[in-house]
PDB file of C-alpha atoms in Angstrom:
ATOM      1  CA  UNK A 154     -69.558   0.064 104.342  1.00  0.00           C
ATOM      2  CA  UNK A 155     -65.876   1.040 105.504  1.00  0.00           C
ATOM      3  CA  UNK A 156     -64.793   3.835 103.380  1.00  0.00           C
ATOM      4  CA  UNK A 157     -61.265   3.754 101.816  1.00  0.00           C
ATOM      5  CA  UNK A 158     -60.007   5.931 104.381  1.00  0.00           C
ATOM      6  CA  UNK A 159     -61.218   3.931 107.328  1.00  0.00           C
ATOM      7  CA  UNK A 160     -59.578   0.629 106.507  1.00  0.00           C
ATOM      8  CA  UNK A 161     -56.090   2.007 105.688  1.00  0.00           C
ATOM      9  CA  UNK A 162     -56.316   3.588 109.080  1.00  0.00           C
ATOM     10  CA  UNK A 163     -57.485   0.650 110.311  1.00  0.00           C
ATOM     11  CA  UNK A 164     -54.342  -0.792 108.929  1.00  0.00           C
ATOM     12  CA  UNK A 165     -51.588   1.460 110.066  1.00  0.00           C
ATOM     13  CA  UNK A 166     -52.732   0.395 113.652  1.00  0.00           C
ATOM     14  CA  UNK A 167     -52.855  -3.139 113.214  1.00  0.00           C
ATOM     15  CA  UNK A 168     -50.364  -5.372 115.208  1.00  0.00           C
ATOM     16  CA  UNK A 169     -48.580  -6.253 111.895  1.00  0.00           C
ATOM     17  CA  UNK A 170     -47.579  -2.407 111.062  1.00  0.00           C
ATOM     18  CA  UNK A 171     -46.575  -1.693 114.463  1.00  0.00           C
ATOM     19  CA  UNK A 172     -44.227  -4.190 114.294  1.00  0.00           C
ATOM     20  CA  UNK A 173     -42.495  -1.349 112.258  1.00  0.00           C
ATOM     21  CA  UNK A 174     -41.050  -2.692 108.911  1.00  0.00           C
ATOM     22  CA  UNK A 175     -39.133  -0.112 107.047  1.00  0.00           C
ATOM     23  CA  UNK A 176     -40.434   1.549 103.974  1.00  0.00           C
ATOM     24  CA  UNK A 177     -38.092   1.729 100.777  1.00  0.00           C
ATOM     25  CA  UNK A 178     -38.297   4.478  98.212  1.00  0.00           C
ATOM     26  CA  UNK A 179     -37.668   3.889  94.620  1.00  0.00           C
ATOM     27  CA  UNK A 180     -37.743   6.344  91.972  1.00  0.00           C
ATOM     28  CA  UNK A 181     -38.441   4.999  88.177  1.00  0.00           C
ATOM     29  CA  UNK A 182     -37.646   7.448  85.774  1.00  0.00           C
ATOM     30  CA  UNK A 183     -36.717   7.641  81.959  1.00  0.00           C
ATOM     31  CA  UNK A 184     -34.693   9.651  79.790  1.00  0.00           C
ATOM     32  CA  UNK A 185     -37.469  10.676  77.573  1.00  0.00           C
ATOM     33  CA  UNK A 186     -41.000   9.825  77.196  1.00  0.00           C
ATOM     34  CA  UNK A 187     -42.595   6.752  75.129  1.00  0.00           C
ATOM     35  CA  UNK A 188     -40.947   4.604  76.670  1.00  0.00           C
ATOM     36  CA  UNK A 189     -43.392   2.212  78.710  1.00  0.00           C
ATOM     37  CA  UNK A 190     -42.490   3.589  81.891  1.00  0.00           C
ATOM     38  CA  UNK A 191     -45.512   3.937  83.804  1.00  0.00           C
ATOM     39  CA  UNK A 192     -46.254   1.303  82.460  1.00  0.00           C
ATOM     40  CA  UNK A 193     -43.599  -0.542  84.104  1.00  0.00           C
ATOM     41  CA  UNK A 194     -44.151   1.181  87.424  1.00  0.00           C
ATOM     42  CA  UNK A 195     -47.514  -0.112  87.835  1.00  0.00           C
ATOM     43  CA  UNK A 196     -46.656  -3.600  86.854  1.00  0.00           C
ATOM     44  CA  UNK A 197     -43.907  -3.741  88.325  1.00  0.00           C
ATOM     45  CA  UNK A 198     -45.641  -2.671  91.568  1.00  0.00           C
ATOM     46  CA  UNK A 199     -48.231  -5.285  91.030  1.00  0.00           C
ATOM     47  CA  UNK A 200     -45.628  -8.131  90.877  1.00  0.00           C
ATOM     48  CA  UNK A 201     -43.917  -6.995  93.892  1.00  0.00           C
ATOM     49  CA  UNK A 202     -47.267  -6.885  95.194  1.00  0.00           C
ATOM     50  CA  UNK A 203     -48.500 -10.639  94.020  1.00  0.00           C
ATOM     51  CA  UNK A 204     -45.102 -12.050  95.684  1.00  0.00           C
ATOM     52  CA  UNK A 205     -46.535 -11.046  99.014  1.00  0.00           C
ATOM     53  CA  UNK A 206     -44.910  -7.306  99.432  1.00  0.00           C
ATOM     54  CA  UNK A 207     -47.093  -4.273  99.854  1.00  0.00           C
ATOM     55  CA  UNK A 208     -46.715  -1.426  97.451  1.00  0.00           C
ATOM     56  CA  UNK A 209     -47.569   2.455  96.546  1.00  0.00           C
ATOM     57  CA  UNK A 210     -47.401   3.746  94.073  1.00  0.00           C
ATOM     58  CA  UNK A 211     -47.465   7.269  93.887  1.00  0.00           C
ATOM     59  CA  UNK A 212     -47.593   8.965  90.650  1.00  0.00           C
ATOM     60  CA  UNK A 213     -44.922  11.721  90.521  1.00  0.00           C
ATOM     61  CA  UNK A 214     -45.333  12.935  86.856  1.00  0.00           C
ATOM     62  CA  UNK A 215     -45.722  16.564  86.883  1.00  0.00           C
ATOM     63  CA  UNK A 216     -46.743  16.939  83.304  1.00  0.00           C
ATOM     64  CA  UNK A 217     -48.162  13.339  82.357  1.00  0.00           C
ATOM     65  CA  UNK A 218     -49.842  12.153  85.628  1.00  0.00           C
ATOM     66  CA  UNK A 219     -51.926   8.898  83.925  1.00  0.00           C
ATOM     67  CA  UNK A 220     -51.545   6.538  86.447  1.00  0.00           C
ATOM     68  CA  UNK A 221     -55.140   5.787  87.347  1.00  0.00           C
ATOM     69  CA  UNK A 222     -56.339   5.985  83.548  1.00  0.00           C
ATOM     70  CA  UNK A 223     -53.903   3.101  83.141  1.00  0.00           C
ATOM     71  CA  UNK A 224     -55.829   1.287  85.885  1.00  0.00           C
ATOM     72  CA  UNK A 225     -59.266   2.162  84.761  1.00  0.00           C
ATOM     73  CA  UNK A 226     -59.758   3.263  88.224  1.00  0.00           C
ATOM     74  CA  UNK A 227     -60.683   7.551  88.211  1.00  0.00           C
ATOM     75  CA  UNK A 228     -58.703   8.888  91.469  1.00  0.00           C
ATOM     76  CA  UNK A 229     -61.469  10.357  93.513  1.00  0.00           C
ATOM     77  CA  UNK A 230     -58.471  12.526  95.526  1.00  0.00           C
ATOM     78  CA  UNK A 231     -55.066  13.223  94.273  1.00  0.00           C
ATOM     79  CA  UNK A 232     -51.783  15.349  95.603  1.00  0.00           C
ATOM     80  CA  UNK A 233     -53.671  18.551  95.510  1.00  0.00           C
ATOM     81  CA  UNK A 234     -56.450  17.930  98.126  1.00  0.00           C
ATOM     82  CA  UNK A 235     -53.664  17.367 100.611  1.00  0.00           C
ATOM     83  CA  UNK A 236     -51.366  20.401  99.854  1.00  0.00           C
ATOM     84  CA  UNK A 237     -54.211  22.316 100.526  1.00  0.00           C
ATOM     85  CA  UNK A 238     -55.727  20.709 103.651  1.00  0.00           C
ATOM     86  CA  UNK A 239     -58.466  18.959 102.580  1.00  0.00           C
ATOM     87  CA  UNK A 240     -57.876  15.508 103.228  1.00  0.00           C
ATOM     88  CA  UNK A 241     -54.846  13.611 105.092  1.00  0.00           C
ATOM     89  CA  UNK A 242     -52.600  11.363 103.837  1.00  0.00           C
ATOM     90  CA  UNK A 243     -54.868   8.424 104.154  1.00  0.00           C
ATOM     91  CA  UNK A 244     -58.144   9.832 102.352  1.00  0.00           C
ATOM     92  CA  UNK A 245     -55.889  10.298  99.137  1.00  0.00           C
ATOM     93  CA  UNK A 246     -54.365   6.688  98.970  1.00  0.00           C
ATOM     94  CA  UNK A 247     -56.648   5.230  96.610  1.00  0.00           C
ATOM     95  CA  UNK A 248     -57.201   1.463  96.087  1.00  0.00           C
ATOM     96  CA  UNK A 249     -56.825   0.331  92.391  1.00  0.00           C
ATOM     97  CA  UNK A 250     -56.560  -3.673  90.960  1.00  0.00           C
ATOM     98  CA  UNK A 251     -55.776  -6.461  93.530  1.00  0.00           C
ATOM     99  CA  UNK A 252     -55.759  -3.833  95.840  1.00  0.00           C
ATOM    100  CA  UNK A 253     -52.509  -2.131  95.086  1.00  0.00           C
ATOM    101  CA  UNK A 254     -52.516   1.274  97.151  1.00  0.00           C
ATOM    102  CA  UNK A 255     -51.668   4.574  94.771  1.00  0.00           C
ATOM    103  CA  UNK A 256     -51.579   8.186  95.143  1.00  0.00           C
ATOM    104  CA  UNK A 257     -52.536  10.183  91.974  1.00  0.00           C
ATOM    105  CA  UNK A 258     -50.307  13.473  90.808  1.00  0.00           C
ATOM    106  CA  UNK A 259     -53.247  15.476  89.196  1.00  0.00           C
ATOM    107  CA  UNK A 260     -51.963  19.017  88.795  1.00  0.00           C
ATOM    108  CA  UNK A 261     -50.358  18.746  92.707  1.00  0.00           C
ATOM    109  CA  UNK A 262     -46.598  18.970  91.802  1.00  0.00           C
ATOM    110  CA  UNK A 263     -47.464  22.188  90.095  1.00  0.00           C
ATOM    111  CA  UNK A 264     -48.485  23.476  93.417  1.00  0.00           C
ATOM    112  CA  UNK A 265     -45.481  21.251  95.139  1.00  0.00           C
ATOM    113  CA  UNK A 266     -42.513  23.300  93.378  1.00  0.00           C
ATOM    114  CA  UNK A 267     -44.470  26.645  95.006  1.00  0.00           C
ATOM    115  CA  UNK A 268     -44.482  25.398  98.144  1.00  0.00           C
ATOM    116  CA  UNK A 269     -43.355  27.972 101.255  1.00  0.00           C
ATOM    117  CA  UNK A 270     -41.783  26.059 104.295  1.00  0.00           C
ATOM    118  CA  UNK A 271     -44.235  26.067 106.289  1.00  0.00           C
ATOM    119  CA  UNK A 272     -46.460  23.955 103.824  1.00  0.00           C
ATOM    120  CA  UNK A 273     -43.678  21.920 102.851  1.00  0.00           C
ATOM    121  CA  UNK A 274     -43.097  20.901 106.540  1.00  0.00           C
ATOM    122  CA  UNK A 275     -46.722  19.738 106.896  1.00  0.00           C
ATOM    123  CA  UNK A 276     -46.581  17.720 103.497  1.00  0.00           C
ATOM    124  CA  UNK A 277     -42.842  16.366 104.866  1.00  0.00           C
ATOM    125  CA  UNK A 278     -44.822  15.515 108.377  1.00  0.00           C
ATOM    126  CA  UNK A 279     -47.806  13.242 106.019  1.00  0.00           C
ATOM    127  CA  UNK A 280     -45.528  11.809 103.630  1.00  0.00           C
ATOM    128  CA  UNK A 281     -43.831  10.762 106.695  1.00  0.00           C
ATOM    129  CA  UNK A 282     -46.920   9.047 108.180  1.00  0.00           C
ATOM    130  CA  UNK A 283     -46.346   6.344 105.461  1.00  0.00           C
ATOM    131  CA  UNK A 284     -43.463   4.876 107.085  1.00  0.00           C
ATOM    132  CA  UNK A 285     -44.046   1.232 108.184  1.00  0.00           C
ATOM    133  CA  UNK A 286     -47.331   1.332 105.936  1.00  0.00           C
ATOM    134  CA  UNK A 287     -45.556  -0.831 102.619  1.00  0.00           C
ATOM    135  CA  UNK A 288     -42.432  -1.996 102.293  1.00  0.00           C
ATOM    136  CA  UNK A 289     -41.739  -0.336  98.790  1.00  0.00           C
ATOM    137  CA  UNK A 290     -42.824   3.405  97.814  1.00  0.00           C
ATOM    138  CA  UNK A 291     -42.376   3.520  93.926  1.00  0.00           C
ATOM    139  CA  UNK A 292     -42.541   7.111  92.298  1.00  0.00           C
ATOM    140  CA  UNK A 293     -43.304   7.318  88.877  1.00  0.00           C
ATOM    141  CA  UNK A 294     -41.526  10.289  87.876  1.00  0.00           C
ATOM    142  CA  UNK A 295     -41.711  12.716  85.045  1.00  0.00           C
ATOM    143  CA  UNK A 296     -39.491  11.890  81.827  1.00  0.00           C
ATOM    144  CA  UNK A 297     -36.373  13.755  81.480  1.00  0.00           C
ATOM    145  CA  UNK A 298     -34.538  16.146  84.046  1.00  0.00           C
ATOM    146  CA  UNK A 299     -36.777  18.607  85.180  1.00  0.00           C
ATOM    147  CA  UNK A 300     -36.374  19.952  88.975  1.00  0.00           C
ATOM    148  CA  UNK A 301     -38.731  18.343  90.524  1.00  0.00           C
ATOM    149  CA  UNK A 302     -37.743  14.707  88.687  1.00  0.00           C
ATOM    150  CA  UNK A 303     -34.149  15.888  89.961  1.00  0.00           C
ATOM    151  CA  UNK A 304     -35.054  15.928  93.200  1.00  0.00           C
ATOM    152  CA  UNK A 305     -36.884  12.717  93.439  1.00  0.00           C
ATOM    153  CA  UNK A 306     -34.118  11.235  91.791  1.00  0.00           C
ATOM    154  CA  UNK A 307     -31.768  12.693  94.660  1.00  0.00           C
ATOM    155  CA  UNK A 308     -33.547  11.583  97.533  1.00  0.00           C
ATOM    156  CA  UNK A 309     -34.799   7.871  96.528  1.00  0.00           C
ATOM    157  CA  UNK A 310     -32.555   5.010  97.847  1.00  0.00           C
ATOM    158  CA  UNK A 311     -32.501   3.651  94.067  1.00  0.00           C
ATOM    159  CA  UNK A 312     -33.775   4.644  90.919  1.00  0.00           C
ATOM    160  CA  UNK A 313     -34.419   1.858  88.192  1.00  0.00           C
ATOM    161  CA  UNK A 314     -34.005   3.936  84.474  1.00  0.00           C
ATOM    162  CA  UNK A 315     -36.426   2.479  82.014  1.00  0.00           C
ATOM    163  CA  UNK A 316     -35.015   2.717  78.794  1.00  0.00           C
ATOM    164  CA  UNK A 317     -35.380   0.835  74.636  1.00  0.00           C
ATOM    165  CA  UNK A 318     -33.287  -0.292  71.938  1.00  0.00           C
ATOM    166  CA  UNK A 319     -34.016   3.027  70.233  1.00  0.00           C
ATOM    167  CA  UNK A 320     -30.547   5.148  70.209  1.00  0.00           C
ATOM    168  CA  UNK A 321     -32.402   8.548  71.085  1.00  0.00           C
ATOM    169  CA  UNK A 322     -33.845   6.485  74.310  1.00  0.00           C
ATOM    170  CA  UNK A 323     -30.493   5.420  74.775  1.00  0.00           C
ATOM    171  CA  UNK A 324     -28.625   8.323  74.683  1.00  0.00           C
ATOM    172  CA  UNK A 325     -31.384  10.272  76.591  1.00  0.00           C
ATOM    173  CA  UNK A 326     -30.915   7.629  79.464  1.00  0.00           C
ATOM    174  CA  UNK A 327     -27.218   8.152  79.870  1.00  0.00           C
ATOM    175  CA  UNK A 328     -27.572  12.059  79.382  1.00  0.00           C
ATOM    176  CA  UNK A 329     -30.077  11.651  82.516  1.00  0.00           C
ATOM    177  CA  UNK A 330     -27.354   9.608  84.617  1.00  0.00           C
ATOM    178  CA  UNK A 331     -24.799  11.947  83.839  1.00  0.00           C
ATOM    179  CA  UNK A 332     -26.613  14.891  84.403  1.00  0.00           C
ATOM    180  CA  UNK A 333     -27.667  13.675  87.815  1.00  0.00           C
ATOM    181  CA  UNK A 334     -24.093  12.635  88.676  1.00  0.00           C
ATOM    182  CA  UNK A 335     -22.109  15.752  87.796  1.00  0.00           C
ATOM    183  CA  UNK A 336     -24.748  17.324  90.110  1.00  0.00           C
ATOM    184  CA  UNK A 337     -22.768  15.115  92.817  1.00  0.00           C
ATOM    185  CA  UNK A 338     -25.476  13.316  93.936  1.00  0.00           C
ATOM    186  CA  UNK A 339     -24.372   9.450  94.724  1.00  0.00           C
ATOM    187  CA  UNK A 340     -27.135   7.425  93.278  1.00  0.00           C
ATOM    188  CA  UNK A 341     -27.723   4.137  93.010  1.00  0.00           C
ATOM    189  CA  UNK A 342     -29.274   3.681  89.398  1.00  0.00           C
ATOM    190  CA  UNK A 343     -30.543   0.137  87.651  1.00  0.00           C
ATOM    191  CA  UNK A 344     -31.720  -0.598  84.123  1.00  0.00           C
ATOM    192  CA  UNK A 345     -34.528  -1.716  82.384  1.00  0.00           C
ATOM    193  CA  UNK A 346     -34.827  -2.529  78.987  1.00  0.00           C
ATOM    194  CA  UNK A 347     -38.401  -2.366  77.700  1.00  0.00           C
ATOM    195  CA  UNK A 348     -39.771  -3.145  74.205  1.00  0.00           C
ATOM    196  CA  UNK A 349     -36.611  -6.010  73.054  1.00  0.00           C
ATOM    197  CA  UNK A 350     -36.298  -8.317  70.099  1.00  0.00           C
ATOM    198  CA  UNK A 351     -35.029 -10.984  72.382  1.00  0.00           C
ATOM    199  CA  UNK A 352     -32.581 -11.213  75.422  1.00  0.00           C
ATOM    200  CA  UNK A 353     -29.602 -10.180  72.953  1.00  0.00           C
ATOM    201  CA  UNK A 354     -30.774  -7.254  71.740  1.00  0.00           C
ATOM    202  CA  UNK A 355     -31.405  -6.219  75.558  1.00  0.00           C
ATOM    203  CA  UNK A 356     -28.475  -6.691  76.988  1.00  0.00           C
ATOM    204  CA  UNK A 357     -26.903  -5.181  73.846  1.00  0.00           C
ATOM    205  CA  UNK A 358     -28.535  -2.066  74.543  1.00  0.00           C
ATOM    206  CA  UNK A 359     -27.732  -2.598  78.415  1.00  0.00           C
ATOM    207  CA  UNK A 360     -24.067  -2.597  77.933  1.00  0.00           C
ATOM    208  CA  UNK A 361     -24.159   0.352  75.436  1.00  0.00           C
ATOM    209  CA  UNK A 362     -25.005   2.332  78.686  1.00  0.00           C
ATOM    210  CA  UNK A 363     -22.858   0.872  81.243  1.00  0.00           C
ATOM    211  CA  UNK A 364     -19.455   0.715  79.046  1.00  0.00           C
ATOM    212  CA  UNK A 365     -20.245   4.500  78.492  1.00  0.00           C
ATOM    213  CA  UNK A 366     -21.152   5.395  82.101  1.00  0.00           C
ATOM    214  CA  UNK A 367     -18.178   3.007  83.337  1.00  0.00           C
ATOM    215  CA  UNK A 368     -15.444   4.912  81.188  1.00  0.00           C
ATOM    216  CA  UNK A 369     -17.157   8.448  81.429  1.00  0.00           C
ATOM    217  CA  UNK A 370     -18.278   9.334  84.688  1.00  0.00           C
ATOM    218  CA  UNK A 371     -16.991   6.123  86.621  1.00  0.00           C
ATOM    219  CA  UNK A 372     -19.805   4.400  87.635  1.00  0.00           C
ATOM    220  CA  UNK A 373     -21.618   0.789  86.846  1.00  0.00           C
ATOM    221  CA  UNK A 374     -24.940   0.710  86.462  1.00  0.00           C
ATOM    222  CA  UNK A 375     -26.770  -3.417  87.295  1.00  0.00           C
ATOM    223  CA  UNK A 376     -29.233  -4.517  85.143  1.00  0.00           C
ATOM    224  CA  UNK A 377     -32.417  -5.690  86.238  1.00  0.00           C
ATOM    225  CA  UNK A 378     -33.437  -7.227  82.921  1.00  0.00           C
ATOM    226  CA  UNK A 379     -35.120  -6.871  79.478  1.00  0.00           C
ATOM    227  CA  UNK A 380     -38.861  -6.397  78.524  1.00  0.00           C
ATOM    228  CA  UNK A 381     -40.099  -8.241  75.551  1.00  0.00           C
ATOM    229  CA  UNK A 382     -41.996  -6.191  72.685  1.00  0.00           C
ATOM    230  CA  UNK A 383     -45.266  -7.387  73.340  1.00  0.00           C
ATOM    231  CA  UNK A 384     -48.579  -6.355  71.720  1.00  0.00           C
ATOM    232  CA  UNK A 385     -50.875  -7.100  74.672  1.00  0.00           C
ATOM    233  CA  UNK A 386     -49.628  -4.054  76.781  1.00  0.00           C
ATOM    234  CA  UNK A 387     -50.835  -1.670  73.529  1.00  0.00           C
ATOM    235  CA  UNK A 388     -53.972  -3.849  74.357  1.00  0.00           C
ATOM    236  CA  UNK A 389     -54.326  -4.013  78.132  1.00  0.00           C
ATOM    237  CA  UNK A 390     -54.027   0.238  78.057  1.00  0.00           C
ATOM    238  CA  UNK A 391     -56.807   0.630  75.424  1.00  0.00           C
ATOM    239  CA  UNK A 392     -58.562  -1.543  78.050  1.00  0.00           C
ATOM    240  CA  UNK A 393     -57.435   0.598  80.513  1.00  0.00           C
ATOM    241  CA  UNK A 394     -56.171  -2.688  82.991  1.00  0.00           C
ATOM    242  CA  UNK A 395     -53.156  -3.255  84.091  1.00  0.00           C
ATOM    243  CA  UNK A 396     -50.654  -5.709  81.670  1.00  0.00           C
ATOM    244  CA  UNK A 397     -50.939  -7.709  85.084  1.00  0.00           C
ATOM    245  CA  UNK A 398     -54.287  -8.427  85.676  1.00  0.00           C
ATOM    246  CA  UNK A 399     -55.689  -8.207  81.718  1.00  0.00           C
ATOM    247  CA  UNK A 400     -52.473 -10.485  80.068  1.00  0.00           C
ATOM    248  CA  UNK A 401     -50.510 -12.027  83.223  1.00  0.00           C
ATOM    249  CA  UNK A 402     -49.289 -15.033  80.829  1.00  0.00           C
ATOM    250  CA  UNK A 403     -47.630 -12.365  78.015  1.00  0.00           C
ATOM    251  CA  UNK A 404     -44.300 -12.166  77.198  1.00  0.00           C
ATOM    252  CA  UNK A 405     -44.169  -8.684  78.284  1.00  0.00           C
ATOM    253  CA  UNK A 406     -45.787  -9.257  82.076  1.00  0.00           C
ATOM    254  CA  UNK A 407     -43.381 -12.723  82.432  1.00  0.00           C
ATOM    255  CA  UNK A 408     -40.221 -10.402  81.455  1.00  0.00           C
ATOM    256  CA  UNK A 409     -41.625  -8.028  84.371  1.00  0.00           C
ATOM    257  CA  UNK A 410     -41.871 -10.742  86.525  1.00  0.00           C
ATOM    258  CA  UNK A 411     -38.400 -11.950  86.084  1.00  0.00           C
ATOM    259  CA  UNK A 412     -37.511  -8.343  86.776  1.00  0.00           C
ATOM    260  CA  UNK A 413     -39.288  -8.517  89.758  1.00  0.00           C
ATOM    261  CA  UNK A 414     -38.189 -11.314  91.195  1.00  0.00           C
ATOM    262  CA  UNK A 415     -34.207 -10.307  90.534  1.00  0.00           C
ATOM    263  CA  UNK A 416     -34.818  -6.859  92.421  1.00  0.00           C
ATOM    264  CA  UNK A 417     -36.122  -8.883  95.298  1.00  0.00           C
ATOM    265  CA  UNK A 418     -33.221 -11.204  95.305  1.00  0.00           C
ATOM    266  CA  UNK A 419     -30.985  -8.549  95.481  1.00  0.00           C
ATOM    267  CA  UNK A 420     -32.529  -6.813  98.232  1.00  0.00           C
ATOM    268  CA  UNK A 421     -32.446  -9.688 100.163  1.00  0.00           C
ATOM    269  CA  UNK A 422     -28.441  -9.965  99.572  1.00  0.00           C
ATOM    270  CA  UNK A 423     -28.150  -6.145 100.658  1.00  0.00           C
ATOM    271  CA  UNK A 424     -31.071  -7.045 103.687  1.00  0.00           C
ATOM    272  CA  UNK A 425     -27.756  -6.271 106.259  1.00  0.00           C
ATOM    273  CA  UNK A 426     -26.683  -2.769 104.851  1.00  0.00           C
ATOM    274  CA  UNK A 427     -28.228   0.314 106.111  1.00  0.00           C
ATOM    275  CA  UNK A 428     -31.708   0.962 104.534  1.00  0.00           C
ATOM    276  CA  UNK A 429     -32.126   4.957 104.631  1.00  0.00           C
ATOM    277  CA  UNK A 430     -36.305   4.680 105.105  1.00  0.00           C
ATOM    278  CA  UNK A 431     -38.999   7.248 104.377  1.00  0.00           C
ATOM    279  CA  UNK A 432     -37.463   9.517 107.068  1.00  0.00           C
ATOM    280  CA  UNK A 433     -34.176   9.292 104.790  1.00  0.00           C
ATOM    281  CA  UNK A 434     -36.147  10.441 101.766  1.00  0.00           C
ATOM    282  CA  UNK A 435     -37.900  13.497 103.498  1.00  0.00           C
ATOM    283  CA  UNK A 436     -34.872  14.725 105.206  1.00  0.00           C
ATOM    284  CA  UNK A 437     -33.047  14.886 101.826  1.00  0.00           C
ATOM    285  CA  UNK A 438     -36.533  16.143  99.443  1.00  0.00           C
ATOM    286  CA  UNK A 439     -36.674  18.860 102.132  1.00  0.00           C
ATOM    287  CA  UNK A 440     -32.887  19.581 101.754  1.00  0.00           C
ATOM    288  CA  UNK A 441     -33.213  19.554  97.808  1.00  0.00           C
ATOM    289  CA  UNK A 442     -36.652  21.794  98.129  1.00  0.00           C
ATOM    290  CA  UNK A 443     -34.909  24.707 100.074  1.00  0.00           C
TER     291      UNK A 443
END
């Protein structure tokens, strides 16, 4: 039987990959944790993913890495066996529901913040190898500001800020855009409201944010749209399945979708502006690193 490995190499030489499609990165972060953010990555991942795009989803959370426990699926090889040169790029991709690709953090980005130059060139030059593999990289980030969250922040195209009604979230999401702004680093940022009443109370909570950022630091922050409060993802995690796959009818999953489909429909209306790539993300992590 064709190991894991095998077929995604397989893959990356297939005529439809060398037809070279360009790989976005996307950074989802939060303010503070509890807020449904992983979560959100995977299933929001999976619904790109179900509309015909292929994903990653690599799980960038120093502290909380939980990615595959979410999935039910036990990551075989994380981030660690490849900064120490025991398996390539492709032999730690690991395939989880409906075949959406992921990289698991493990205790990796411990060992990613130590890095000397030398080893951060060779994990630059397999990161790299990705390009043209999906169309969308999404790293799950740590909650908060920490250095490394900084600097995948910093280097994605976009970063979508998951965020709820409660005021500590919101204030903890704003202190996060600000803090990465007065750094000076021009980023593209888009809300998501998880864990809402109804559609009011999200974009209540929405525009609480974007009036402040708007008269503060200058900026406007789009929203991508609201996530209803729904029981069933408490449910599909003791489960350990993804919202997706366990509940794709809830409230919850349809308010992903939605979500989904709006960030598509947006990229399609910026499909003629300049789309920096993978190469664009390792040029500036390796910048932010030194």
């Amino acid at each position: 039987m064709i190991d894991q490995a095998q077929a995604l190499r397989h893959l990356v030489h297939s005529k439809d990959l060398r037809s070279a499609k360009t790989t976005k990165v996307v950074t989802v972060t939060s303010g503070k944790g509890g807020v449904g953010k992983s979560n959100f990555s995977l299933n929001f991942g999976m619904a790109l993913q179900n509309r015909g795009y292929s994903v990653l989803l690599f799980d960038a959370d120093i502290s909380f890495a939980n990615i595959d426990v979410l999935m039910g699926t036990p990551a075989k090889y994380n981030l660690i066996h490849l900064l120490k040169g025991e398996k390539s790029i492709w032999e730690i991709i690991q395939i989880g529901p409906s075949g959406l690709q992921f990289i698991a953090g493990g205790s990796g980005f411990q060992d990613l913040v130590r890095l000397r130059e030398q080893e951060l060139e060779y994990f630059a030059e397999q990161i790299g190898k990705l390009h043209g593999h999906v169309d969308f990289i999404l790293f799950d980030t740590g909650a908060g500001l920490s250095k490394e969250t900084t600097r995948f922040i910093a280097a994605a195209e976009e970063t979508v800020v998951v965020t709820t009604p409660e005021p500590t979230s919101i204030t903890d999401a704003y202190a996060l855009i600000k803090m990465v702004n007065s750094m000076g680093y021009q980023v593209p940022f888009r809300l998501v409201v998880n864990r809402v009443v109804d559609d009011r109370e999200g974009a209540q909570t929405a525009d609480n944010i974007r009036q402040v950022a708007s008269k503060y630091i200058g900026i406007d922050i789009p929203v991508l749209g609201y996530i209803p409060d729904d029981a069933s993802v408490s449910k599909a995690v003791r489960r350990q399945t993804p919202l997706s796959v366990a509940f794709p009818n809830s409230e919850a999953m349809r308010g992903i979708d939605r979500i989904a489909s709006r960030f598509l429909m947006e990229e399609r209306s910026q499909a003629q502006s300049t789309v920096r790539g993978l190469s664009g993300f390792m040029q500036r992590m390796k910048k932010l690193w030194s």
